[in-house]
Steps between C-alpha positions, in 0.01 A plus 500: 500500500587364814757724589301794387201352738769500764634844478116624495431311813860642673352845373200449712624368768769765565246783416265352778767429732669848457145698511400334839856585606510864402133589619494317827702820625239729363230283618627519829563896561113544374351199743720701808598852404697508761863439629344168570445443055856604457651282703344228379569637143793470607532160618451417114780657368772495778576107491570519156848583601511116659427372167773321415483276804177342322678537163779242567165274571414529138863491382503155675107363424482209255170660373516912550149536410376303811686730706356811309157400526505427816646785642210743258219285679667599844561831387089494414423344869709698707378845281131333586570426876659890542220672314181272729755520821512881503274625794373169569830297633846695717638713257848319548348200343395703163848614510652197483248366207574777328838507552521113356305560224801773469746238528333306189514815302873480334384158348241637336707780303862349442452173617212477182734694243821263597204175387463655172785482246425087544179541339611628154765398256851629619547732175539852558234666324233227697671556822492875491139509400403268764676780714304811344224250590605493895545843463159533398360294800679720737365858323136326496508380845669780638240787328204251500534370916503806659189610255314255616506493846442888473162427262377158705561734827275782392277192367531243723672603801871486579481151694348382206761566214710395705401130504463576124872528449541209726304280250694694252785359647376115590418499101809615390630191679260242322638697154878432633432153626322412118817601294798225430700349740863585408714324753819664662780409306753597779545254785389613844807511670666712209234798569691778658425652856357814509826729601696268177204633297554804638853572442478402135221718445791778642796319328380466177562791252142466300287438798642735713446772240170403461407498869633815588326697179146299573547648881548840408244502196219383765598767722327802305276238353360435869467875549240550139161524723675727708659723212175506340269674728823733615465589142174696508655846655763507185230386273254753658210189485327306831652240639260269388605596145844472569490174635389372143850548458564142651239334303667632199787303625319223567339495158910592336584149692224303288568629170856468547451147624308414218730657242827299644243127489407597107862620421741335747824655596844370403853538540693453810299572846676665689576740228145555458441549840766787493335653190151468604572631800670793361220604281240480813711700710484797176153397556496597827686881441233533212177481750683765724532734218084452373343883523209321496266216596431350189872477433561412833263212428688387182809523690395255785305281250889489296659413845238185545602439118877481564415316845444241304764420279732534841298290652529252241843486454583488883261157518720398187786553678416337795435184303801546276789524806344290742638133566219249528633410862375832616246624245193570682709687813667732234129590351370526824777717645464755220128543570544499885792775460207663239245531729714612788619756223175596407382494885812771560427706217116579643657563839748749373240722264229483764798680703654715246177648344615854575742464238215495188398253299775646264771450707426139584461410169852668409651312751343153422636578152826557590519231731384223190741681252780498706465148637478427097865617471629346783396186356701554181767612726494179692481288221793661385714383794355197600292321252 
């Protein structure tokens, strides 16, 4: 019981924490709809690249959940000061809140997934649901944030779901700082540095497979809004239509999340990583074929299905090949390189939308399929 009262309170805690962080962005862009919103949109997701600077602070805490919480009540405080600051205090000031809370925001994604495998028993089939659980978090958070500061703004005002997901996020703290203390069982001067963690993130076979697929998977996954309304011309519906297209996904991600937490994935990672990965990137070729919207919307709802699994396996992975002396900086490296793959992929379809939704999705899927045989390639030669 206690471990399952654990796990539930992890659940909501990363669901809160990961909601506040994916709809502050949207919160912003509708309170200024202006360059002014995206820049501070993206002051939120730009410093996740320094995350693992703060990660080898919660590779060397005695209690990581002190750390954690903290750092979600400052990410609530700083979100609070930006959204009251804007148009009432210099502009460079709101910048640099927002920018903070920014800095907070890899802790609250892989810095809360590298706390979990210490909460459940270390067999595989508990481990791996505990994952499809964290997988679950991020699909909630990441569908149910930015729907929520879109509803509270039409509601409420922008300024005002704003400081909603900044309570969001101070709670998600309390739930952090009320699970078990589990003590670091590495000594502090045995935690690597950030360029040791680094290079074995580069230098060792399953890891590095893992980081370059998860990069290249988030690429096309990044560009989904995009693809969607880019979709209504070949679907010959509005773009309001076609941008149902991305809630399909959305909704793909939370069945497929709850599919891998009642039936947990096992085998080897990395393999699954490879063959999940595979299958989304067939995925992928499938929604560029659809003659239609309604299987266009199957096809996206079976890429958010397959998501997923990949998902899944790649947090697996990262908990499987990573030394304790540098846990949380490998988790958190993944999801900064994530992001910034996710950030690239919307850059490069808002730029290549001539092409046709078609085309984009062809090339996302051959991208995923043939980083899926590289990997087997590379394990091949250096396992």
């Amino acid at each position: 019981m206690q471990v399952r009262t654990a796990v539930m309170r992890y659940l909501g805690g990363a669901t809160l924490a990961r909601g506040a962080d994916a709809g502050a962005a949207v919160g912003f862009v509708l309170l200024k709809p202006t360059v002014v919103g995206a820049v501070l949109a993206a002051c939120l997701t730009a410093p996740h690249l320094l995350g693992p600077v703060l990660a080898r602070r919660l590779d060397r805490a005695r209690d990581g959940r002190r750390l954690i919480a903290v750092v979600c009540a400052a990410y609530g405080v700083f979100l609070a000061i930006a959204a009251l600051g804007l148009d009432r205090i210099p502009l460079v000031l709101v910048v640099l809140a927002a920018a903070t809370a920014g800095v907070c925001g890899p802790l609250l994604t892989g810095g809360l997934s590298s706390r979990l495998a210490a909460l459940v028993p270390g067999d595989e089939r508990a481990q791996r649901r505990a994952q499809g659980l964290d997988a679950l978090s991020y699909g909630t958070g990441g569908t149910a944030g930015p729907a929520a500061a879109a509803a509270l703004a039409s509601l409420t005002g922008a300024r005002v779901s704003l400081l909603v997901l900044a309570t969001a996020a101070v709670i998600a703290g309390l739930l952090v700082l009320s699970l078990p203390a589990a003590g670091n069982p590495v000594p502090r001067d045995e935690v690597l540095s950030v360029r040791q963690a680094l290079t074995l993130i580069l230098t060792t076979g399953p890891l590095r497979r893992v980081m370059y697929t998860t990069v290249v998977a988030s690429v096309p996954g990044g560009a989904i809004a995009v693809i969607a309304v880019a979709y209504a011309p070949a679907l010959r519906v509005s773009p309001g239509t076609a941008g149902l297209l991305a809630a399909a996904y959305g909704f793909g991600v939370l069945l497929g999340s709850l599919a891998v937490t009642a039936r947990p994935l096992l085998g080897e990672p990395e393999r699954l990583v490879t063959r999940t990965g595979a299958l989304m990137g067939v995925a992928y070729g499938l929604c560029a074929a659809a003659p239609g919207f309604a299987l266009a919307f199957a096809g996206f709802t079976l890429i958010g299905v397959l998501n997923a699994p990949f998902f899944t396996a790649t947090l697996a992975s990262r908990a499987a090949y990573s030394p304790p002396q540098a846990r949380a900086q490998v988790f958190v490296s993944m999801a900064a390189l994530k992001v910034g793959g996710q950030s690239a992929g919307t850059a490069a379809a808002g730029t290549a939308l001539g092409l046709g939704a078609r085309t984009l999705l062809l090339i996302g899927a051959a991208l995923i399929i043939a980083t899926a045989a590289a990997t087997v390639l590379d394990r091949r030669r250096w396992p």
